[in-house]
XYZ file of C-alpha atoms in Angstrom:
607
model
C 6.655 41.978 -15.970
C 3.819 41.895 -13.275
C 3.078 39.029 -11.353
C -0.202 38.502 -10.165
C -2.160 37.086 -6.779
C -5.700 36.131 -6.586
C -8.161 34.128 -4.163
C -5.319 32.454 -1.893
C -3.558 31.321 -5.442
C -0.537 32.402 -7.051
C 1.241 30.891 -10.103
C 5.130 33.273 -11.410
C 5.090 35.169 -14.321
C 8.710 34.445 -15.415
C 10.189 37.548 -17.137
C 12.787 36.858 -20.449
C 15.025 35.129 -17.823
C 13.250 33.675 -15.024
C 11.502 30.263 -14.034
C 7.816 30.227 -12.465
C 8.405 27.566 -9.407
C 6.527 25.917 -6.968
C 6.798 23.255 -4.052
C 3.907 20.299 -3.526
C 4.067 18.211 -0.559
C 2.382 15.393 1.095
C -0.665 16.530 2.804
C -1.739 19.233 0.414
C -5.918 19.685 0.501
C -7.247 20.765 -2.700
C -9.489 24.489 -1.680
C -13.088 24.679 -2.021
C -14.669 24.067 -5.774
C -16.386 28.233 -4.990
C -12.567 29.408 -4.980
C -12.878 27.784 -9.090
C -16.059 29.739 -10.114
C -14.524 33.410 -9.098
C -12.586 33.674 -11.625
C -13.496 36.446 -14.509
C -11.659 37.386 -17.924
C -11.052 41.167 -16.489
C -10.542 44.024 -19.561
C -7.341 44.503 -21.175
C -4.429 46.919 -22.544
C -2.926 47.023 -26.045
C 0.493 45.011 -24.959
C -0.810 42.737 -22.203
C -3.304 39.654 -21.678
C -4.824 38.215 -19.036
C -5.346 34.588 -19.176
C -8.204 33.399 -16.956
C -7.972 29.118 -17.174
C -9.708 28.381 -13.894
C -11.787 26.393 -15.758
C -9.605 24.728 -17.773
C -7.742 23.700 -14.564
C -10.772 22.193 -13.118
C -11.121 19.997 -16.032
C -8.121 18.221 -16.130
C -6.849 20.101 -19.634
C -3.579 19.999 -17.947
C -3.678 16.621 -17.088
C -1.793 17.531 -13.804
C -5.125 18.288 -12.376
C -3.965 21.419 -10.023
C -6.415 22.595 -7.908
C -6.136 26.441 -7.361
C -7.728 29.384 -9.977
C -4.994 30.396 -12.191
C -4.006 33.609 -13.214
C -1.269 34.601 -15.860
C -0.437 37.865 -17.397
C 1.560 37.209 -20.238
C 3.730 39.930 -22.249
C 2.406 39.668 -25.591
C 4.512 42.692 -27.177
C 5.253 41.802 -31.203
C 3.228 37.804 -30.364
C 0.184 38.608 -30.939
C 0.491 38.780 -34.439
C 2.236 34.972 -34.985
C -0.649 33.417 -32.553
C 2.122 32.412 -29.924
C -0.157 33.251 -27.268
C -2.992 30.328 -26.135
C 0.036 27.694 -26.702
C 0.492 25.720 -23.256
C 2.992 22.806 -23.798
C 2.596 20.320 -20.276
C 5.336 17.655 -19.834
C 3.759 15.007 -17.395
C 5.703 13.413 -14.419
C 6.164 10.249 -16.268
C 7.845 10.076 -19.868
C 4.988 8.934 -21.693
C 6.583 8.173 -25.059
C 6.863 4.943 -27.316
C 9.128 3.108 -26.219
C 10.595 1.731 -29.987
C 10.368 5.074 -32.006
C 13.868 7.295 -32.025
C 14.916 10.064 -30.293
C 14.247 11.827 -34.159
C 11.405 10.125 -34.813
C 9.448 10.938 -32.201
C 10.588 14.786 -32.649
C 9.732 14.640 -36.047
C 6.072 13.058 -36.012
C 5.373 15.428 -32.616
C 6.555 18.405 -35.040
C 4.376 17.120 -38.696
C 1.120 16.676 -36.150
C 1.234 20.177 -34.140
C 3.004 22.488 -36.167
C 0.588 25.146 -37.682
C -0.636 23.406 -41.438
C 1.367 26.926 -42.651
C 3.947 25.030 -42.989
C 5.305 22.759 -45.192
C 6.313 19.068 -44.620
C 10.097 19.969 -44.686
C 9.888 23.381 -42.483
C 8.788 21.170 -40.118
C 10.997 18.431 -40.084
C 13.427 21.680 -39.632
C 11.767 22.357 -36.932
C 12.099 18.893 -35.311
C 16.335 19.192 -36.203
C 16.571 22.495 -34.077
C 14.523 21.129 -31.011
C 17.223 18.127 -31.025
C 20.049 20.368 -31.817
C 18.973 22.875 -28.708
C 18.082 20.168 -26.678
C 21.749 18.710 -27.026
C 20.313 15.450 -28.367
C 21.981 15.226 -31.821
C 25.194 12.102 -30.569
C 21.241 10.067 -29.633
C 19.176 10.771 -32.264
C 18.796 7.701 -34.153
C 18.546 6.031 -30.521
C 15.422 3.893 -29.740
C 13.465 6.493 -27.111
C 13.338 2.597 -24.693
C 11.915 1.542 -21.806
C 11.275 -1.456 -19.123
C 12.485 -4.092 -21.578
C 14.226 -1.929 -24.577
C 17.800 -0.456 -23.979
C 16.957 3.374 -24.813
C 18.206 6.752 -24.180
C 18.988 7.818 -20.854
C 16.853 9.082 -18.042
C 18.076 12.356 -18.565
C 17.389 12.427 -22.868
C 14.401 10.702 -22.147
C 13.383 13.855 -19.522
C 14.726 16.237 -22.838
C 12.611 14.698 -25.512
C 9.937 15.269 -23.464
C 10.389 18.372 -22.970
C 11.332 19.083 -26.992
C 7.659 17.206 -27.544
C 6.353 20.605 -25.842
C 8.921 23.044 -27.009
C 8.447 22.120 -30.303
C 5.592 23.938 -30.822
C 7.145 27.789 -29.364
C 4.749 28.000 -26.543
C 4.395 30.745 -24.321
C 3.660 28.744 -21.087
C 5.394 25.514 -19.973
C 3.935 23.585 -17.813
C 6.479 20.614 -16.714
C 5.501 18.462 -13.211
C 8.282 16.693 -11.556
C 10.998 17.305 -13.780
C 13.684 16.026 -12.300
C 11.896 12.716 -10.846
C 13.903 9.541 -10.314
C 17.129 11.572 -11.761
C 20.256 11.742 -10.394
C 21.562 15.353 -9.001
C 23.806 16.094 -11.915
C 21.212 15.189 -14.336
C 18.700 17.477 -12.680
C 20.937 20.215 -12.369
C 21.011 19.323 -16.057
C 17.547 19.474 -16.743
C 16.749 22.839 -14.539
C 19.792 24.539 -16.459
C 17.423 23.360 -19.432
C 14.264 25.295 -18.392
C 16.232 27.850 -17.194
C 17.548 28.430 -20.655
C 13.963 28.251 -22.228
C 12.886 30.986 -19.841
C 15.927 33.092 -20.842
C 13.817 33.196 -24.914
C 10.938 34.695 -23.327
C 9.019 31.891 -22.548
C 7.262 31.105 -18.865
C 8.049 27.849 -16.996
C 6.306 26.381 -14.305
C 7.284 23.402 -12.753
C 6.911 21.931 -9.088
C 10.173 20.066 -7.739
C 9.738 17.732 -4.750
C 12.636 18.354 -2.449
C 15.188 19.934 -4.607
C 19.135 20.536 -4.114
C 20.244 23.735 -2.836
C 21.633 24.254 -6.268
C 18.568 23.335 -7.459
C 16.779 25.675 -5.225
C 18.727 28.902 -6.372
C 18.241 28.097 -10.029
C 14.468 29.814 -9.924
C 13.928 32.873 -9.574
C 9.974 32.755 -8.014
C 8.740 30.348 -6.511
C 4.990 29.111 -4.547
C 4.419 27.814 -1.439
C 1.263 26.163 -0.668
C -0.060 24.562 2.733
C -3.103 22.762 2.848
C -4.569 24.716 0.157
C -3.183 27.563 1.221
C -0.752 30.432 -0.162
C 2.206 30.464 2.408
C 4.543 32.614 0.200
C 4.305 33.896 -3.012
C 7.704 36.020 -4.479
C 11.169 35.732 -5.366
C 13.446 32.911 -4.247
C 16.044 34.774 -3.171
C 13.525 36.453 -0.598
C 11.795 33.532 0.659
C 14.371 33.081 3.909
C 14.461 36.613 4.315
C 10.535 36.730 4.496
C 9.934 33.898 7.065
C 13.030 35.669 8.848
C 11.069 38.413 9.324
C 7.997 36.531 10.965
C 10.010 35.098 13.429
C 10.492 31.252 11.625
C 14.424 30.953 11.046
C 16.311 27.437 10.887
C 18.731 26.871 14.149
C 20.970 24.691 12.013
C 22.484 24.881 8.977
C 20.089 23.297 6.235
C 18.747 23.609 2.723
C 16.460 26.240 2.099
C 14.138 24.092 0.434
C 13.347 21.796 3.465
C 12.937 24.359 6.058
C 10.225 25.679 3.677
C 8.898 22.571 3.318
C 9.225 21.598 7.078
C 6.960 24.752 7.671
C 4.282 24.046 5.032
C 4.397 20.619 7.073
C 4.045 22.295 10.462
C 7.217 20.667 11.439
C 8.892 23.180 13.700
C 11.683 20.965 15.223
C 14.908 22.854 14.351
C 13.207 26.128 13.650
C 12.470 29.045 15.741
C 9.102 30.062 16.117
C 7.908 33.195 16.872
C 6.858 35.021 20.268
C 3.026 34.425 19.536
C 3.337 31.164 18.712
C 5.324 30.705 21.799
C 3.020 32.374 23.657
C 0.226 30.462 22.469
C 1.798 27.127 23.395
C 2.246 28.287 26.899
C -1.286 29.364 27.298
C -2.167 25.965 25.893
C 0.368 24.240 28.564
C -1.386 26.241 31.704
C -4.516 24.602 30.556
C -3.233 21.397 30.309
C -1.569 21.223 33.670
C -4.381 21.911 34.827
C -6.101 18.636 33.448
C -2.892 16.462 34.070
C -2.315 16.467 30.435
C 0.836 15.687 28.505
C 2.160 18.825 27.693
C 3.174 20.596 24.124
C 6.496 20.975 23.755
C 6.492 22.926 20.145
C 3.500 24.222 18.215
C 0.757 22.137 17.085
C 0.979 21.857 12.647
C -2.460 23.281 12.601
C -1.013 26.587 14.994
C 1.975 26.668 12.350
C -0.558 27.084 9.226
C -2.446 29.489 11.104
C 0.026 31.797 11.701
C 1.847 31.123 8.303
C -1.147 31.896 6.410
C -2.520 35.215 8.687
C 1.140 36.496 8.441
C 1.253 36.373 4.501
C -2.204 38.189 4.317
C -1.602 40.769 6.853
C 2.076 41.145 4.720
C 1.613 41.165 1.038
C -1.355 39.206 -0.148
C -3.194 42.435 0.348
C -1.373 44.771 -1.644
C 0.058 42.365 -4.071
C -3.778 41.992 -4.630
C -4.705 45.337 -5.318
C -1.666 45.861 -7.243
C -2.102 42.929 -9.776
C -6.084 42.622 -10.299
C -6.641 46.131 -11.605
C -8.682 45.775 -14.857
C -6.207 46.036 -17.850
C -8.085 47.146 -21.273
C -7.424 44.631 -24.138
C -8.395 45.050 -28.604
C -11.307 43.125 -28.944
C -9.586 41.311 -31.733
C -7.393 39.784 -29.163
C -10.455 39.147 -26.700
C -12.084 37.116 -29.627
C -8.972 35.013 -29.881
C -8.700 34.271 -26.050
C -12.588 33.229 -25.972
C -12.608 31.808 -28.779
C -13.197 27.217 -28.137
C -12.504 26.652 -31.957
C -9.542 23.502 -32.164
C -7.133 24.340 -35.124
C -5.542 21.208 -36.773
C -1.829 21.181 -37.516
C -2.783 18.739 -40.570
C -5.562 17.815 -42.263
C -7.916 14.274 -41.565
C -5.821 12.610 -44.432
C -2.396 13.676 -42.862
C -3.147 12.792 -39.799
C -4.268 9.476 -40.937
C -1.191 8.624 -43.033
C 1.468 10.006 -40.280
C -0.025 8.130 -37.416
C -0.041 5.103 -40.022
C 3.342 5.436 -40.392
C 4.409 6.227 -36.939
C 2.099 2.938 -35.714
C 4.274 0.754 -38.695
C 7.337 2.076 -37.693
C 6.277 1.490 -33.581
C 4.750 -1.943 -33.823
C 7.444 -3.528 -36.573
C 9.493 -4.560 -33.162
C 7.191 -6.069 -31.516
C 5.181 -8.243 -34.697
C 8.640 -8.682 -36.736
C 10.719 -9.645 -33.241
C 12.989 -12.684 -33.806
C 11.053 -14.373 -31.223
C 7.698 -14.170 -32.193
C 9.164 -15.600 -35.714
C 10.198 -18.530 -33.919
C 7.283 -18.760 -32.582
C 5.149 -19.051 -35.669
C 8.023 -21.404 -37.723
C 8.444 -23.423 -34.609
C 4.403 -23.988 -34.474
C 3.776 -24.324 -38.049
C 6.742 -26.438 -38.578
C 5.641 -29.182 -35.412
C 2.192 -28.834 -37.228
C 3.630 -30.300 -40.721
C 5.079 -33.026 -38.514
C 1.723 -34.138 -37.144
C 0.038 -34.218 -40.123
C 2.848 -35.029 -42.538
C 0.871 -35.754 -45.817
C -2.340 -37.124 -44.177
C -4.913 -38.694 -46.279
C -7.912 -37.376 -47.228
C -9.196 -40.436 -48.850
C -9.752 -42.359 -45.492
C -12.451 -41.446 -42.954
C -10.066 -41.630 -40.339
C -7.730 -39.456 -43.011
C -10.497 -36.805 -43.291
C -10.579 -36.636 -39.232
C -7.614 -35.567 -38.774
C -7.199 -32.970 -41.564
C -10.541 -31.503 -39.929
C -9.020 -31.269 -36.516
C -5.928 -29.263 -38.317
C -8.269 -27.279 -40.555
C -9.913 -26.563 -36.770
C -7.016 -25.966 -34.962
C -5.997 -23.008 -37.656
C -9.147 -21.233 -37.099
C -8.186 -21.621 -33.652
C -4.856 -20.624 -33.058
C -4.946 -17.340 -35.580
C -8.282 -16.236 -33.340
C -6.687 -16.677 -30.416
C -3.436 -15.185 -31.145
C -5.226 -11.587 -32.619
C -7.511 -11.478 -29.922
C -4.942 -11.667 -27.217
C -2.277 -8.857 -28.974
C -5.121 -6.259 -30.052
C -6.185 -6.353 -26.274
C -3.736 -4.770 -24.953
C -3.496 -1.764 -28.017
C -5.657 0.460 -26.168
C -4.635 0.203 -22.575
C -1.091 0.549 -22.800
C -1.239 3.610 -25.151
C -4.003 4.948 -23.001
C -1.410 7.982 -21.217
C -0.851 8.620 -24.860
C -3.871 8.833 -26.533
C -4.967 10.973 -23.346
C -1.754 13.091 -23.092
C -1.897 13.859 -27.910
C -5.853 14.496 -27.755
C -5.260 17.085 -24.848
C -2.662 18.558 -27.256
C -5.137 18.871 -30.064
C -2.502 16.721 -32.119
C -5.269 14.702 -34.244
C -9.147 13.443 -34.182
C -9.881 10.792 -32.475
C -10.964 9.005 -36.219
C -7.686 9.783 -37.461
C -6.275 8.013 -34.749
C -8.264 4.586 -34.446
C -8.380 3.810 -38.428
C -4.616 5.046 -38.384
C -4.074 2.300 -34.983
C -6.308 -0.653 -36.526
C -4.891 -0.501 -40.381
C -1.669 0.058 -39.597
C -1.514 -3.607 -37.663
C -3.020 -4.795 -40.315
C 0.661 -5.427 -42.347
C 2.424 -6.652 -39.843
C -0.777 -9.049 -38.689
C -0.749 -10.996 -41.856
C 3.008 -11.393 -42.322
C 3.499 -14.008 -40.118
C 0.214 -16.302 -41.439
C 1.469 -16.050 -44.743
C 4.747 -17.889 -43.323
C 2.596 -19.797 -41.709
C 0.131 -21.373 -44.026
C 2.919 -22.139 -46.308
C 4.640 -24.150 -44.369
C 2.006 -25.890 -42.545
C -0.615 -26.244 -46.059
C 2.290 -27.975 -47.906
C 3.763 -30.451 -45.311
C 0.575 -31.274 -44.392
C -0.687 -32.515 -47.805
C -3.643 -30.203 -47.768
C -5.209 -29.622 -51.763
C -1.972 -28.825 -53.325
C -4.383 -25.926 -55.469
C -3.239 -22.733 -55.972
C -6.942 -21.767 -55.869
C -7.937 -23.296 -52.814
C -4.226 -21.979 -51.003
C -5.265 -18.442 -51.478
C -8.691 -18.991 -50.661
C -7.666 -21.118 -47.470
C -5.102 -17.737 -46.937
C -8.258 -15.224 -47.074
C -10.442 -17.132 -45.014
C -7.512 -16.990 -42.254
C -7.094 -13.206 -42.897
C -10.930 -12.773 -42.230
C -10.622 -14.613 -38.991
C -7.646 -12.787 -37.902
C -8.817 -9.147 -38.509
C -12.281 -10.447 -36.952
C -10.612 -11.821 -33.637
C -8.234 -8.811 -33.754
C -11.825 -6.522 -33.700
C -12.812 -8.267 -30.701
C -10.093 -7.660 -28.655
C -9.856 -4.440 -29.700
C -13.301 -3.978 -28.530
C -12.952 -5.881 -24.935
C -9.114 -3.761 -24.762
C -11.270 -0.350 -25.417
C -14.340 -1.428 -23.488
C -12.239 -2.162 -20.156
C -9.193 -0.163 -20.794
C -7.919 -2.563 -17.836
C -5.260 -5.142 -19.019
C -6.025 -7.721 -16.026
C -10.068 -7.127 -16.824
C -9.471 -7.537 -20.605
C -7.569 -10.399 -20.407
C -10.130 -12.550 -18.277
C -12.813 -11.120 -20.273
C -11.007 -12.042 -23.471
C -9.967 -15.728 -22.294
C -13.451 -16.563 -21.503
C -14.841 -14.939 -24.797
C -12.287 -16.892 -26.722
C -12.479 -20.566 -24.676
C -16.259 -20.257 -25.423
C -16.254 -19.864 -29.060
C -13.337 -22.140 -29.460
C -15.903 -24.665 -27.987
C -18.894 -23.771 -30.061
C -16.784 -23.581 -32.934
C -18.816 -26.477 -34.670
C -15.777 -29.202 -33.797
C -15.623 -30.592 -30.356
C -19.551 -30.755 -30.030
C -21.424 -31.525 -33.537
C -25.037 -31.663 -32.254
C -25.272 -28.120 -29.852
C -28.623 -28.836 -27.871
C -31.278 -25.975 -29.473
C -31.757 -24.090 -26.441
C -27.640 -22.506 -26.957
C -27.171 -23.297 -29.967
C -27.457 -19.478 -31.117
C -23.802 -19.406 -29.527
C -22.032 -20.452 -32.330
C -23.080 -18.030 -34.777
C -21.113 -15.736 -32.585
C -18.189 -17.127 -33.028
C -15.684 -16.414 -35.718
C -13.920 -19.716 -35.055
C -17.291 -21.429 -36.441
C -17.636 -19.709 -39.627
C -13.817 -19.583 -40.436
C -13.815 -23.444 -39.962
C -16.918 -24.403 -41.832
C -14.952 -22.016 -44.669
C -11.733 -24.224 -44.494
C -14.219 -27.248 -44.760
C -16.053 -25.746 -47.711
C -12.676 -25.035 -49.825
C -10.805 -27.910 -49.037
C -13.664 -29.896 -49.573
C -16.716 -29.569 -51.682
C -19.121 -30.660 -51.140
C -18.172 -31.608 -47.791
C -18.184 -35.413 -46.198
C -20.796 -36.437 -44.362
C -18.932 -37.327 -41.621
C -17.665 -33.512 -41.546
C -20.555 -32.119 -41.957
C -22.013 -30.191 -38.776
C -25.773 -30.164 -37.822
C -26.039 -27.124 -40.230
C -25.456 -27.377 -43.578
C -23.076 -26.052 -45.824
C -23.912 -23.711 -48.471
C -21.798 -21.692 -51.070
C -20.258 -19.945 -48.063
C -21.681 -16.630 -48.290
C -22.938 -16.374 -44.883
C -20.087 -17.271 -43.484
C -18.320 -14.845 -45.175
C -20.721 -12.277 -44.240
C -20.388 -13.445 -40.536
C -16.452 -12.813 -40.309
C -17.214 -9.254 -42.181
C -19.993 -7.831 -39.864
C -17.838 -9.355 -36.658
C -14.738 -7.219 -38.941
C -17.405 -3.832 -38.659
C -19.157 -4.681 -35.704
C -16.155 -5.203 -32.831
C -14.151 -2.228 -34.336
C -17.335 -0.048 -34.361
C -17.449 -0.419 -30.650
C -14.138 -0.220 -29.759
C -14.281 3.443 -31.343
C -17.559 4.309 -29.583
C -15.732 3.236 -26.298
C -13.226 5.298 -26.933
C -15.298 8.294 -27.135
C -16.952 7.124 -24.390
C -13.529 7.350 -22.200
C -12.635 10.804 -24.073
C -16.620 12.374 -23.055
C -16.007 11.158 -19.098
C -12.436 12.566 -19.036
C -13.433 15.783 -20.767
């Protein structure tokens, strides 16, 4: 297999048992944005394919956001035919995963979304098996994935069911940045065996490694080596030393391969020899300098290094490696139509998608909304609640009082409480949502009705619990008619206050921004909710109409008590309800409407 240079960029073509590899290291410069428009989809054989994704790189499709044209010439001998080619699986630095799904689960729902809709619910759940069976992963499989505050898998699985969220799906390029971050050596020798194993099926693997082992370093087979935007070395591993040993850079000590390369891209010369030009040039420089009572250079400046790094590689294979790899390869036009062609294929359907990101989103959130705590929390309220009002009286003024004030603080605390979970939905699944819609996995619809309903269970659990205890103890109208009735009213306000903070979490996509936002939002219409301040002076008294809190406690009023004492009775008057009803349900439409347009939004400016 042919490997291929072009405009100062190189990426490894691995053949059926070698790894594509590259170094990055602090003080890389990205080139100049003409180097991205040069790029052209050349002709084409019968049994090979240029890729041109130049553009692709430059908008972010990757996600790792590299900065060079890329070129790949991929063997498509006996592919072309099962549509392997045009599949690029990418496994991001960090492990972004959910954190309370299983190893298998998360395997299984990453296979039913992306496998081709060919095939059927069970072939792919197959599918899903063999990635955990190949990945060595079957002893953790029914293992919680984890995370900051969730004893999970290992580092190391964790690193592997990433990787099986790519493989997954057979690609024919694998993209993987920073593998082995924040492992441990064995581990990463683990994980490079790994993607040295995937390579040996046929596949290409490209991965940069900061500052790998020597055993590390040996594993690849190619490898890239970039300075300041620059190609330094583009070629076999094995010939890397040999290469700078022939342009005069050799190490004077015994080290690892991997930092003298990585000293040069630096400019760092100190335990390397340097060549007779460079030396020269320093000495020249040093004449000068004594000559103006300078300090003078002891070793090369970083910028002399590059020079000379770069001008040697250009004078000594760029060139030729050039001329070799761009000649114009002919290619069927069927196969040209399916390179060019920008039309997404689905692995499901709309419906699927909907109902298996419902069920992953049940299965995800039941840990946080069914947690023994936040049960505790909700008995432990309700329960101090029944105290306070134990049987109060309804048939006193004073009586009436303080069943408002508890009929008030309901609406309160279950808008509060939404408001300040949903906020946080979209932020912390941002990485996720950004890294599945790269990935095609499902529409963005799909998604958001799948996120928002699937709460929806789990949100009105604990107010059932709730209002039962607190409704009885607290001698509210012991009416089965007016307990359900009370029980809807609270499931309007809670899906309402859940919109907004979906809205403000979507909006912001900023946890700290959405949860000032959100405290002010909800401190204001807590106070124009209709209880603290009876007579609003006309010039804000608009306010309240925004605010679920109003309507949901003018509803507990109206079924608890109709018609409703005078002394209750706020400066506008009660009716049968309806407009309070339709209040809660255009806030229901309304927030949730936005919090999907702001999501596009996000999706159009990262696109």
């Amino acid at each position: 297999m042919e490997d291929l240079v072009s405009s100062g960029a190189a990426l490894s073509r691995a053949s059926s048992a070698s790894l594509g590899f590259s170094f990055t290291f602090t003080g890389f410069t990205p080139p100049p944005q003409d180097m991205m428009s040069s790029a052209e989809l050349a002709p084409f054989s019968d049994d090979d394919v240029d890729l041109e994704a130049a553009d692709t790189t430059r908008r972010k499709s990757l996600m790792a956001e590299p900065t060079l044209p890329i070129y790949l010439k991929t063997n498509m001998v006996n592919r072309a035919s099962d549509g392997n080619f045009g599949k690029i699986g990418f496994v991001t630095q960090d492990d972004v995963l959910f954190t309370h799904l299983t190893v298998k689960e998360t395997l299984t729902y990453a296979a039913l979304l992306r496998l081709p809709r060919t095939m059927t619910r069970e072939q792919k759940k197959e599918r899903a098996m063999d990635i955990i069976y190949e990945l060595g992963l079957e002893r953790c499989q029914d293992t919680m994935i984890g995370g900051s505050f969730v004893r999970g898998v290992s580092g190391g699985e964790r690193k592997r069911v990433c990787i099986g969220n790519e493989i997954i799906i057979n690609p024919s390029l694998l993209f993987l940045d920073e593998p082995t971050s924040g492992l441990d050596s064995t581990t990463a020798l683990r994980i490079v065996q790994l993607l040295h194993d995937i390579a040996e099926t046929g596949k290409t693997v490209i991965t940069t490694i900061h500052q790998p082992s020597s055993r590390l370093f040996h594993k690849f087979d190619k490898l890239i080596l970039l300075g300041r935007g620059s190609l330094l070395y583009f070629g076999k591993t094995a010939e890397a030393m040999p290469y700078f040993s022939s342009i005069g850079c050799n190490p004077l000590i015994a080290m690892n391969p991997a930092e003298f390369l990585l000293d040069l891209a630096n400019g760092n010369t100190n335990d390397v020899s340097v060549p007779s030009e460079l030396d020269d040039k320093v000495h020249m420089e040093n004449q000068n300098l004594q000559d103006t009572n300078s300090k003078i250079n002891l070793r090369p400046s970083a910028q002399d290094v590059h020079e000379y790094l770069v001008d040697a590689y250009e004078h000594r294979v760029a060139y030729k490696e050039k001329k070799k790899l761009l000649a114009p390869l002919p290619i069927s036009d069927d196969m040209k139509a399916t390179i060019t062609s920008s039309k997404r294929e689905w692995g499901t359907n709309w419906c699927q998608q909907y109902s298996i990101l419902f069920c992953r989103g049940l299965k995800e959130r039941r840990h946080d909304y069914l947690s023994w705590m936040r049960i505790t929390q909700v008995i432990a309220t309700s329960i101090i609640l029944g105290l306070l009002w134990w049987h109060s009286d309804p048939t006193t003024p004073k009586g009436l009082q303080d069943q408002a004030g508890l009929l008030f603080f309901i609406a309160v605390f279950w808008g509060f409480f939404p408001v300040f979970t949903a906020i946080f939905t979209f932020p912390q699944e941002r990485a996720m949502l950004n890294k599945e819609r790269a990935a095609d996995m499902y529409k963005l619809s799909a998604y958001f009705l799948a996120r928002t309903t699937s709460d929806l269970p789990l949100d009105l659990f604990l107010p059932v619990i709730f209002m039962v205890i607190v409704y009885f103890m607290a001698g509210l109208k012991a009416s089965a008619m007016r307990f359900f009735l009370s029980m809807l009213t609270v499931f309007l306000s809670i899906i309402a206050a859940q919109g907004l903070g979906l809205a403000i979490g979507a909006t912001l996509l900023d946890i700290k921004k959405a949860t000032t936002l959100a405290s002010v939002t909800v401190m204001t219409f807590m106070l124009a909710g209709g209880f603290f301040v009876k007579r609003v002076p006309p010039f804000i008294s608009w306010l309240r109409y925004l605010s679920f809190n109003y309507h949901t406690y003018r509803l507990l009023l109206k079924v608890q008590y109709d018609p409703v004492p005078d002394i209750l009775m706020t400066s506008v008057p009660l009716d049968n309800g309806v407009t309070e009803v339709g209040a809660l349900v255009a806030m229901i439409i309304g927030y949730r409407v936005l919090a999907y347009l702001s999501l596009r939004r996000v999706k159009a400016s990262n696109g």
